[in-house]
Each structure stands twice: as structure tokens, then as C-alpha cells.
Amino acid sequence: GAVVSQHPSWVICKSGTSVKIECRSLDFQATTMFWYRQFPKQSLMLMATSNEGSKATYEQGVEKDKFLINHASLTLSTLTVTSAHPEDSSFYICSAATGTVPYEQYFGPGTRLTVT
Amino acid sequence: AQSVTQLDSHVSVSEGTPVLLRCNYSSSYSPSLFWYVQHPNKGLQLLLKYTSAATLVKGINGFEAEFKKSETSFHLTKPSAHMSDAAEYFCVVTPLNSGNTPLVFGKGTRLSVIA
């Protein structure tokens, strides 16, 4: 099956710094990638939809200037958490869509961000 | 619009007994439905999916789910629980054949398996 990777899998950063998380589709091209956020013991919440070569579409309540998303190629999307604060600590998960039959989406393993 | 309601936030069963995790959905379109499992501090693993073919869907690890349109339900079952089944389970809906549409997650059901 298709594989999606995320890097790093775990990161600790200091308050005020920025962190970049990469999401890669390893063996297929993904026209669309999605970024989700999961707080402890809660479900996944969609943050934004990322289409290759265009600006991301953010869900209501998600600050686009704080969570910068870039989808520069068909196999890579990045999420940058700018000026991170402790409340940004969370599990960030990406998924990549094939966009063609059989219209599958594949999830990355997630990135755990801790802001101190 | 689509939404998913997982009727139980926590289910506890004894090892070797049946598992039933309940899910109801709402969708303006013909839906695709999924069940994902997430073990502690791990990513998501797809258990099974319904995409308008057979209404009884068999997945991995002995799990299956039945799509019932009249009841708008997609309950997940397993005949005999194993300790390794203890995890968080998410029911998910998206419009059928719309791979570029985000998935809508239920709030999750935590399954505990007692020895």
C-alpha cells in the first residue's frame, strides 16, 4: 500500500521558536494533502487542506499566519508552526490523497510537538 | 455536509467476548465510511472501509462492519476480543469517490479489554 512519512516524529522546542513538520508521499503523487491536529484523548480536527501549487485552505478558527502550509511538490507538504507557544503542543497528523480511483487517503504516523 | 456520531466514548469487554462499537453517520451524499484504530502514541491504522460495494465489510484483525442505510449506521464488530485490541477507534465518513475531500472523524471510542 501507499506510504506517507512525517518528519520529525517527535520534537521539543522552546516557546517563541518555529518548527517545521514535513509530510511526504513516498510512492505516489498526492495532489491534495490534509493536516489534522489531535489533542490528548480527543479526535482528529482538520486544520487545513493543501493543494499542490496553490494556497492552503484553512478551517475556521485556524490561524493561517501561525500555521504556515506549503505544498511545493506532488510528494511534499510542510506545516510550519511559527512563534510556538505551549498551547500549540499537540499531535499533528497529515494525510495524502491520491486524487484518482480508488480515491484513497493515506495517513502519516504523526508528529508530536511539545513546546516548553 | 457529513457528520459521525460514535455512541459510546468508552467500551470495556472481557478477553474472548464479542466487541461492538457503534457509529451513526449523516451525509448529504452517498458516503464512504471507514474505521480506523489508533494505539497509544501511534498513528492511525485503517481497519476497513465501505465504498458502496458489499454492505458487510471485512477488515483486518477479525473486525467487520455492516453498512445499514436505513439505520444510517456502520457498527464495528469482532467475535472475540484480544488484549491487543485495546485502543482508540474512530469512525470516519467522506463523500463517496471524492478523494480530495477531508475525512470527518467521530470523537472516538476507547476500547478496553479485560483479562
XYZ file of N, CA and C in Angstrom:
693
model
N 0.825 -1.202 0.000
C 0.000 0.000 0.000
C 0.850 1.238 0.000
N 0.226 2.391 -0.240
C 0.947 3.646 -0.285
C 1.449 4.040 1.096
N 2.565 4.731 1.103
C 3.204 5.104 2.363
C 3.354 6.614 2.441
N 2.994 7.140 3.603
C 3.180 8.557 3.885
C 4.086 8.684 5.104
N 5.093 9.490 4.985
C 6.011 9.674 6.113
C 5.881 11.086 6.664
N 6.239 11.235 7.917
C 6.299 12.542 8.549
C 7.629 12.667 9.268
N 8.147 13.883 9.221
C 9.421 14.136 9.902
C 9.395 15.524 10.510
N 9.782 15.680 11.750
C 10.215 14.614 12.654
C 9.021 13.880 13.263
N 9.277 12.800 13.940
C 8.191 12.088 14.608
C 7.905 12.703 15.968
N 8.915 13.395 16.487
C 8.773 13.979 17.819
C 9.708 15.175 17.913
N 9.219 16.289 18.405
C 10.053 17.470 18.509
C 9.681 18.270 19.753
N 10.707 18.768 20.413
C 10.534 19.677 21.547
C 11.168 21.001 21.151
N 10.447 22.078 21.353
C 11.017 23.385 21.043
C 10.666 24.368 22.147
N 11.395 25.452 22.158
C 11.153 26.493 23.165
C 10.082 27.465 22.673
N 9.374 28.013 23.597
C 8.341 28.986 23.278
C 8.929 30.143 22.483
N 8.249 30.529 21.415
C 8.714 31.627 20.589
C 9.464 31.212 19.346
N 9.882 29.965 19.297
C 10.605 29.478 18.112
C 9.623 28.876 17.112
N 10.133 28.566 15.920
C 9.302 27.981 14.867
C 9.733 26.542 14.603
N 8.790 25.738 14.210
C 9.046 24.324 13.945
C 8.425 23.945 12.607
N 9.185 23.222 11.796
C 8.672 22.767 10.501
C 8.458 21.267 10.544
N 7.290 20.831 10.090
C 6.956 19.411 10.011
C 6.749 19.062 8.537
N 7.398 17.989 8.105
C 7.286 17.563 6.718
C 6.367 16.355 6.581
N 5.609 16.350 5.507
C 4.749 15.221 5.163
C 5.060 14.824 3.731
N 5.481 13.573 3.556
C 5.874 13.107 2.226
C 5.093 11.865 1.822
N 4.618 11.852 0.568
C 4.063 10.631 0.000
C 5.215 9.933 -0.715
N 5.539 8.733 -0.270
C 6.785 8.095 -0.702
C 6.669 7.379 -2.037
N 5.515 6.869 -2.368
C 5.428 6.068 -3.578
C 4.219 6.420 -4.430
N 3.687 7.627 -4.231
C 2.615 8.088 -5.096
C 2.594 9.607 -5.067
N 1.907 10.165 -6.032
C 1.790 11.617 -6.091
C 0.465 12.042 -5.460
N 0.544 13.030 -4.616
C -0.626 13.484 -3.876
C -0.961 14.914 -4.273
N -2.051 15.059 -4.999
C -2.454 16.408 -5.372
C -2.986 17.180 -4.172
N -3.506 16.441 -3.212
C -4.081 17.072 -2.024
C -3.542 16.404 -0.772
N -3.153 17.226 0.179
C -2.756 16.726 1.490
C -3.548 17.477 2.544
N -3.804 16.815 3.635
C -4.583 17.392 4.717
C -3.747 17.393 5.997
N -3.931 18.423 6.791
C -3.265 18.494 8.091
C -4.320 18.460 9.189
N -4.105 17.547 10.127
C -5.003 17.386 11.257
C -4.230 17.635 12.543
N -4.986 17.972 13.575
C -4.403 18.174 14.901
C -5.192 17.326 15.884
N -4.484 16.692 16.786
C -5.141 15.841 17.773
C -4.626 16.172 19.158
N -5.523 16.628 20.031
C -5.176 16.854 21.419
C -5.315 15.535 22.165
N -4.643 15.418 23.309
C -4.688 14.160 24.057
C -6.108 13.686 24.324
N -6.338 12.441 24.043
C -7.612 11.775 24.293
C -8.772 12.422 23.530
N -8.458 13.058 22.420
C -9.504 13.648 21.600
C -9.379 13.146 20.161
N -10.354 13.523 19.354
C -10.365 13.096 17.966
C -9.491 14.010 17.114
N -9.402 13.676 15.856
C -8.632 14.496 14.926
C -9.488 15.659 14.437
N -8.880 16.834 14.400
C -9.551 18.010 13.882
C -8.807 18.501 12.652
N -9.536 18.686 11.569
C -8.918 19.176 10.341
C -8.457 20.611 10.538
N -7.207 20.861 10.173
C -6.672 22.222 10.249
C -6.746 22.908 8.890
N -6.311 22.180 7.857
C -6.221 22.812 6.547
C -6.120 21.765 5.460
N -6.509 22.175 4.273
C -6.380 21.362 3.065
C -5.335 22.020 2.179
N -4.392 21.201 1.741
C -3.257 21.712 0.995
C -3.251 21.126 -0.410
N -3.356 21.967 -1.419
C -3.295 21.523 -2.809
C -1.981 21.954 -3.440
N -1.370 21.068 -4.159
C -0.078 21.342 -4.774
C -0.138 22.573 -5.658
N 0.754 23.487 -5.417
C 0.880 24.677 -6.242
C -0.089 25.790 -5.939
N -0.903 25.634 -4.912
C -1.836 26.711 -4.571
C -1.866 26.923 -3.062
N -2.524 27.993 -2.656
C -2.584 28.300 -1.232
C -3.469 27.306 -0.502
N -3.108 27.049 0.723
C -3.888 26.116 1.528
C -5.214 26.745 1.935
N -6.181 25.892 2.156
C -7.489 26.325 2.657
C -7.578 25.951 4.123
N -7.746 26.951 4.977
C -7.738 26.734 6.417
C -9.159 26.613 6.948
N -9.306 25.777 7.938
C -10.597 25.638 8.620
C -10.820 26.849 9.529
N -12.069 27.086 9.808
C -12.422 28.217 10.658
C -11.750 28.070 12.017
N -11.160 29.162 12.459
C -10.515 29.154 13.764
C -9.047 28.807 13.728
N -8.538 28.399 12.589
C -7.113 28.074 12.457
C -6.386 29.289 11.883
N -5.379 29.766 12.606
C -4.656 30.972 12.183
C -3.678 30.640 11.072
N -3.928 31.163 9.882
C -3.075 30.835 8.752
C -1.686 31.447 8.872
N -1.568 32.548 9.614
C -0.248 33.157 9.786
C 0.572 32.421 10.828
N -0.083 31.635 11.640
C 0.627 30.880 12.661
C 1.003 29.483 12.159
N 0.118 28.909 11.396
C 0.343 27.572 10.855
C 0.519 27.711 9.341
N 1.778 27.854 8.935
C 2.087 28.069 7.526
C 2.193 26.736 6.812
N 1.443 26.605 5.732
C 1.446 25.354 4.977
C 1.939 25.628 3.574
N 2.876 24.796 3.140
C 3.423 24.887 1.796
C 3.350 23.523 1.130
N 2.840 23.475 -0.077
C 2.714 22.200 -0.815
C 3.397 22.403 -2.168
N 4.716 22.390 -2.114
C 5.507 22.803 -3.269
C 5.618 21.732 -4.345
N 5.399 20.476 -3.973
C 5.505 19.418 -4.972
C 4.418 18.391 -4.720
N 4.296 17.445 -5.634
C 3.247 16.431 -5.519
C 3.558 15.372 -4.464
N 4.712 15.483 -3.839
C 5.065 14.493 -2.822
C 5.440 15.114 -1.483
N 5.349 16.426 -1.372
C 5.787 17.057 -0.130
C 4.891 18.226 0.251
N 4.432 18.195 1.497
C 3.756 19.340 2.099
C 4.420 19.602 3.441
N 4.539 20.863 3.796
C 5.142 21.210 5.083
C 4.198 22.077 5.892
N 4.236 21.872 7.192
C 3.493 22.679 8.151
C 4.509 23.333 9.066
N 4.523 24.648 9.102
C 5.424 25.368 9.998
C 4.604 26.047 11.083
N 4.902 25.691 12.308
C 4.270 26.344 13.454
C 5.168 27.505 13.849
N 4.694 28.709 13.631
C 5.516 29.894 13.890
C 5.270 30.423 15.298
N 6.337 30.947 15.899
C 6.240 31.515 17.242
C 5.415 30.590 18.147
N 5.915 29.391 18.284
C 5.163 28.365 19.008
C 4.973 28.729 20.482
N 3.823 28.329 21.017
C 3.509 28.523 22.428
C 3.113 27.178 23.014
N 3.141 27.042 24.319
C 2.785 25.751 24.925
C 1.426 25.221 24.491
N 0.487 26.096 24.225
C -0.841 25.621 23.798
C -0.840 25.020 22.394
N 0.263 25.190 21.673
C 0.402 24.552 20.348
C 0.879 23.110 20.475
N 1.254 22.713 21.676
C 1.676 21.332 21.880
C 0.535 20.396 21.515
N 0.819 19.453 20.654
C -0.237 18.586 20.140
C 0.376 17.502 19.279
N -0.472 16.618 18.768
C -0.074 15.590 17.808
C -0.583 16.053 16.443
N 0.327 16.232 15.510
C -0.040 16.710 14.181
C 0.070 15.550 13.196
N -1.003 15.323 12.460
C -1.066 14.191 11.535
C -1.422 14.705 10.141
N -0.715 14.217 9.149
C -1.056 14.581 7.777
C -1.647 13.367 7.063
N -2.419 13.637 6.036
C -2.859 12.567 5.139
C -2.695 13.050 3.712
N -2.499 12.105 2.822
C -2.282 12.417 1.418
C -3.302 11.672 0.578
N -3.901 12.394 -0.372
C -4.939 11.803 -1.212
C -4.395 11.535 -2.605
N -4.741 10.362 -3.136
C -4.268 10.039 -4.481
C -4.995 10.861 -5.533
N -6.230 11.230 -5.242
C -6.979 12.060 -6.174
C -7.525 11.329 -7.379
N -7.219 10.042 -7.460
C -7.726 9.249 -8.575
C -8.297 7.951 -8.025
N -9.013 7.222 -8.873
C -9.544 5.928 -8.449
C -8.405 5.098 -7.867
N -8.539 4.469 -6.718
C -9.764 4.312 -5.929
C -9.960 5.387 -4.865
N -9.431 6.567 -5.053
C -9.660 7.696 -4.161
C -9.298 7.385 -2.721
N -8.092 6.940 -2.551
C -7.633 6.606 -1.211
C -6.969 7.805 -0.554
N -7.027 7.807 0.772
C -6.227 8.738 1.555
C -5.377 7.915 2.502
N -4.151 8.348 2.653
C -3.212 7.618 3.496
C -2.652 8.555 4.550
N -2.580 8.044 5.776
C -2.135 8.876 6.887
C -0.655 8.684 7.182
N -0.031 9.778 7.576
C 1.315 9.692 8.117
C 1.259 9.215 9.549
N 2.417 8.898 10.137
C 2.462 8.371 11.504
C 2.295 9.436 12.576
N 2.309 10.703 12.178
C 2.105 11.765 13.158
C 3.397 12.354 13.681
N 3.309 13.593 14.152
C 4.427 14.305 14.776
C 3.947 14.864 16.102
N 4.649 14.486 17.153
C 4.273 15.016 18.465
C 5.124 16.246 18.756
N 4.467 17.375 18.912
C 5.142 18.646 19.204
C 4.913 19.021 20.660
N 6.014 19.274 21.346
C 5.944 19.772 22.723
C 6.653 21.104 22.776
N 5.952 22.130 23.223
C 6.529 23.467 23.327
C 6.724 23.790 24.807
N 7.949 24.085 25.161
C 8.258 24.337 26.579
C 8.399 25.826 26.879
N -23.302 18.128 3.822
C -22.393 18.038 4.968
C -22.426 16.619 5.524
N -21.332 16.260 6.156
C -21.248 14.934 6.765
C -20.928 15.064 8.246
N -21.410 14.089 9.003
C -21.046 14.021 10.416
C -21.109 12.575 10.870
N -20.424 12.318 11.960
C -20.368 10.979 12.511
C -20.605 11.055 14.005
N -21.410 10.160 14.524
C -21.643 10.066 15.965
C -21.245 8.685 16.446
N -20.250 8.649 17.282
C -19.885 7.390 17.925
C -20.594 7.373 19.270
N -21.440 6.403 19.428
C -22.417 6.425 20.509
C -21.821 6.144 21.883
N -20.648 5.552 21.917
C -20.009 5.231 23.195
C -18.607 5.811 23.211
N -18.285 6.546 24.250
C -16.927 7.075 24.346
C -15.968 6.017 24.892
N -16.507 5.056 25.628
C -15.666 4.010 26.209
C -16.452 2.708 26.250
N -15.816 1.640 25.763
C -16.397 0.309 25.825
C -15.386 -0.615 26.482
N -15.867 -1.406 27.408
C -14.999 -2.342 28.106
C -15.549 -3.751 27.939
N -14.704 -4.679 27.490
C -15.127 -6.063 27.292
C -14.091 -6.989 27.905
N -14.501 -8.204 28.169
C -13.565 -9.219 28.636
C -12.924 -9.903 27.438
N -11.692 -10.320 27.621
C -10.994 -11.027 26.548
C -11.804 -12.254 26.136
N -11.937 -12.433 24.814
C -12.679 -13.580 24.309
C -14.158 -13.331 24.079
N -14.661 -12.187 24.503
C -16.075 -11.861 24.297
C -16.225 -10.935 23.093
N -17.453 -10.836 22.567
C -17.637 -10.012 21.362
C -17.449 -8.516 21.625
N -17.078 -7.835 20.545
C -16.907 -6.386 20.579
C -17.947 -5.745 19.663
N -18.568 -4.682 20.151
C -19.483 -3.887 19.334
C -19.190 -2.416 19.590
N -18.751 -1.720 18.556
C -18.532 -0.273 18.645
C -19.510 0.377 17.676
N -20.324 1.281 18.200
C -21.430 1.807 17.420
C -21.104 3.138 16.757
N -21.608 3.281 15.530
C -21.366 4.502 14.759
C -22.604 4.807 13.920
N -23.080 6.028 14.015
C -24.118 6.511 13.125
C -23.575 7.679 12.321
N -24.026 7.805 11.112
C -23.491 8.855 10.253
C -24.631 9.682 9.665
N -24.240 10.858 9.213
C -25.140 11.710 8.471
C -24.380 12.233 7.268
N -24.986 12.120 6.092
C -24.277 12.569 4.893
C -25.258 13.049 3.850
N -24.930 14.166 3.232
C -25.751 14.699 2.151
C -25.505 13.936 0.857
N -24.425 13.188 0.820
C -24.044 12.461 -0.377
C -23.939 10.982 -0.051
N -23.861 10.159 -1.065
C -23.544 8.756 -0.815
C -22.191 8.703 -0.125
N -22.123 8.010 0.986
C -20.896 8.083 1.784
C -19.902 6.958 1.517
N -18.663 7.273 1.777
C -17.666 6.253 2.063
C -17.472 6.277 3.575
N -17.368 5.115 4.164
C -17.243 5.011 5.617
C -16.022 4.169 5.962
N -15.366 4.556 7.025
C -14.127 3.898 7.428
C -14.128 3.688 8.944
N -13.373 2.705 9.366
C -12.990 2.581 10.771
C -11.463 2.569 10.830
N -10.940 3.428 11.709
C -9.506 3.479 11.963
C -9.257 3.115 13.430
N -8.100 2.552 13.675
C -7.676 2.258 15.040
C -6.395 3.030 15.333
N -6.291 3.499 16.563
C -5.090 4.223 16.987
C -4.657 3.681 18.352
N -3.486 3.062 18.353
C -2.912 2.615 19.619
C -2.202 3.786 20.288
N -2.001 3.745 21.587
C -1.418 4.877 22.316
C -0.132 5.379 21.683
N -0.095 6.677 21.480
C 1.086 7.355 20.930
C 1.485 6.836 19.554
N 0.529 6.340 18.820
C 0.789 5.844 17.470
C -0.095 6.560 16.460
N 0.208 6.335 15.177
C -0.613 6.893 14.121
C -1.868 6.067 13.893
N -2.576 6.386 12.826
C -3.831 5.721 12.510
C -3.611 4.518 11.608
N -4.369 3.476 11.866
C -4.321 2.302 11.008
C -5.731 2.029 10.487
N -5.852 1.840 9.177
C -7.155 1.571 8.589
C -7.566 0.134 8.893
N -8.740 -0.024 9.512
C -9.273 -1.362 9.781
C -10.079 -1.883 8.602
N -10.961 -1.032 8.096
C -11.817 -1.430 6.984
C -12.491 -0.194 6.410
N -13.084 -0.399 5.220
C -13.764 0.717 4.576
C -14.945 0.207 3.765
N -15.983 1.032 3.689
C -17.147 0.767 2.858
C -17.182 1.798 1.737
N -17.291 1.287 0.491
C -17.336 2.215 -0.647
C -18.382 1.785 -1.651
N -19.539 1.400 -1.153
C -20.746 1.119 -1.940
C -20.757 -0.256 -2.586
N -19.813 -1.083 -2.271
C -19.861 -2.456 -2.777
C -20.665 -3.291 -1.761
N -20.119 -4.357 -1.250
C -20.839 -5.180 -0.290
C -21.126 -4.405 0.983
N -22.313 -4.606 1.536
C -22.677 -3.864 2.751
C -21.995 -4.429 3.987
N -21.608 -5.692 3.952
C -20.835 -6.273 5.051
C -19.369 -6.245 4.649
N -18.609 -5.488 5.400
C -17.214 -5.272 5.055
C -16.321 -5.984 6.060
N -15.409 -6.757 5.550
C -14.444 -7.443 6.426
C -13.129 -6.694 6.407
N -12.552 -6.543 7.589
C -11.300 -5.816 7.683
C -10.194 -6.672 8.266
N -9.190 -5.999 8.760
C -8.051 -6.709 9.316
C -8.333 -7.121 10.761
N -7.538 -8.073 11.246
C -7.596 -8.497 12.650
C -8.966 -9.004 13.086
N -9.737 -9.534 12.169
C -11.018 -10.135 12.519
C -12.177 -9.170 12.672
N -11.964 -7.908 12.413
C -13.035 -6.923 12.518
C -13.894 -6.909 11.260
N -15.161 -6.576 11.435
C -16.048 -6.349 10.311
C -17.083 -5.296 10.688
N -17.696 -4.726 9.664
C -18.715 -3.702 9.885
C -19.781 -3.848 8.823
N -21.013 -3.502 9.189
C -22.122 -3.614 8.259
C -22.730 -2.243 8.014
N -22.814 -1.881 6.760
C -23.433 -0.624 6.364
C -24.942 -0.836 6.279
N -25.688 -0.074 7.074
C -27.141 -0.155 7.052
C -27.687 1.230 6.725
N -28.065 1.393 5.480
C -28.517 2.712 5.032
C -29.791 3.146 5.749
N -30.702 2.200 5.966
C -31.976 2.548 6.593
C -31.788 3.041 8.020
N -30.719 2.571 8.656
C -30.439 2.973 10.034
C -29.307 4.008 10.099
N -28.769 4.372 8.985
C -27.582 5.252 8.885
C -26.531 4.842 9.899
N -26.231 3.547 9.906
C -25.275 3.032 10.876
C -24.144 2.279 10.185
N -23.049 2.182 10.890
C -21.872 1.445 10.398
C -21.132 0.932 11.618
N -21.758 -0.001 12.317
C -21.194 -0.508 13.571
C -20.046 -1.474 13.314
N -19.072 -1.424 14.169
C -17.881 -2.278 14.069
C -18.012 -3.441 15.052
N -17.737 -4.648 14.580
C -17.846 -5.814 15.449
C -16.637 -6.729 15.300
N -16.456 -7.541 16.343
C -15.440 -8.589 16.314
C -15.945 -9.692 17.221
N -15.868 -10.944 16.784
C -16.469 -12.025 17.574
C -15.783 -12.255 18.923
N -14.474 -12.042 18.957
C -13.731 -12.398 20.164
C -12.598 -11.396 20.379
N -12.672 -10.664 21.456
C -11.679 -9.614 21.707
C -10.353 -10.189 22.189
N -9.274 -9.559 21.723
C -7.935 -9.882 22.209
C -7.401 -8.700 22.999
N -6.452 -8.975 23.866
C -5.854 -7.887 24.649
C -5.267 -6.816 23.728
N -4.734 -7.254 22.612
C -4.091 -6.316 21.687
C -5.089 -5.389 20.981
N -6.384 -5.665 21.144
C -7.390 -4.795 20.527
C -7.632 -3.528 21.333
N -7.104 -3.453 22.532
C -7.297 -2.263 23.360
C -6.665 -1.061 22.674
N -7.487 -0.074 22.342
C -7.022 1.082 21.568
C -8.184 2.061 21.422
N -7.920 3.133 20.685
C -8.956 4.106 20.351
C -9.421 3.825 18.926
N -10.738 3.847 18.719
C -11.297 3.534 17.411
C -12.093 4.734 16.903
N -11.861 5.069 15.652
C -12.532 6.216 15.047
C -13.360 5.780 13.847
N -14.617 6.211 13.835
C -15.479 6.041 12.678
C -15.372 7.312 11.838
N -15.271 7.145 10.528
C -14.958 8.276 9.654
C -15.869 8.243 8.432
N -16.291 9.412 7.973
C -17.139 9.492 6.781
C -16.572 10.517 5.813
N -16.786 10.273 4.543
C -16.436 11.225 3.495
C -17.343 10.929 2.307
N -17.569 11.894 1.441
C -18.392 11.593 0.265
C -17.752 10.505 -0.594
N -18.562 9.662 -1.177
C -18.085 8.570 -1.993
C -17.309 9.093 -3.198
N -16.190 8.454 -3.482
C -15.391 8.781 -4.654
C -14.970 10.248 -4.714
N -14.648 10.788 -3.573
C -14.170 12.176 -3.529
C -12.877 12.204 -2.741
N -11.834 11.694 -3.373
C -10.576 11.539 -2.657
C -9.958 12.833 -2.204
N -10.379 13.942 -2.751
C -9.796 15.212 -2.350
C -10.634 15.941 -1.318
N -11.511 15.240 -0.659
C -12.332 15.830 0.400
C -11.826 15.324 1.733
N -11.672 16.219 2.711
C -11.164 15.748 4.003
C -12.110 14.768 4.664
N -11.523 13.904 5.473
C -12.289 12.933 6.233
C -12.887 13.599 7.458
N -14.087 13.185 7.816
C -14.749 13.700 9.016
C -14.721 12.598 10.063
N -14.102 12.889 11.191
C -13.886 11.894 12.236
C -14.955 11.986 13.314
N -15.346 10.827 13.828
C -16.106 10.797 15.052
C -15.189 11.100 16.226
N -15.769 11.225 17.407
C -14.996 11.599 18.593
C -14.167 10.452 19.150
N -14.424 9.263 18.651
C -13.628 8.124 19.084
C -14.282 7.307 20.177
N -13.972 6.022 20.191
C -14.399 5.107 21.249
C -13.166 4.390 21.768
N -12.971 4.501 23.063
C -11.830 3.810 23.660
C -12.266 2.410 24.068
N -11.591 1.417 23.519
C -11.896 0.025 23.827
C -10.898 -0.492 24.845
N -11.416 -0.959 25.956
C -10.596 -1.625 26.963
C -10.918 -3.106 26.943
N -9.898 -3.936 27.058
C -10.077 -5.384 27.081
C -9.535 -5.907 28.395
N -10.395 -6.574 29.133
C -10.040 -7.043 30.471
C -9.667 -8.521 30.413
N -8.568 -8.846 31.027
C -8.101 -10.247 31.024
C -9.001 -11.140 31.860
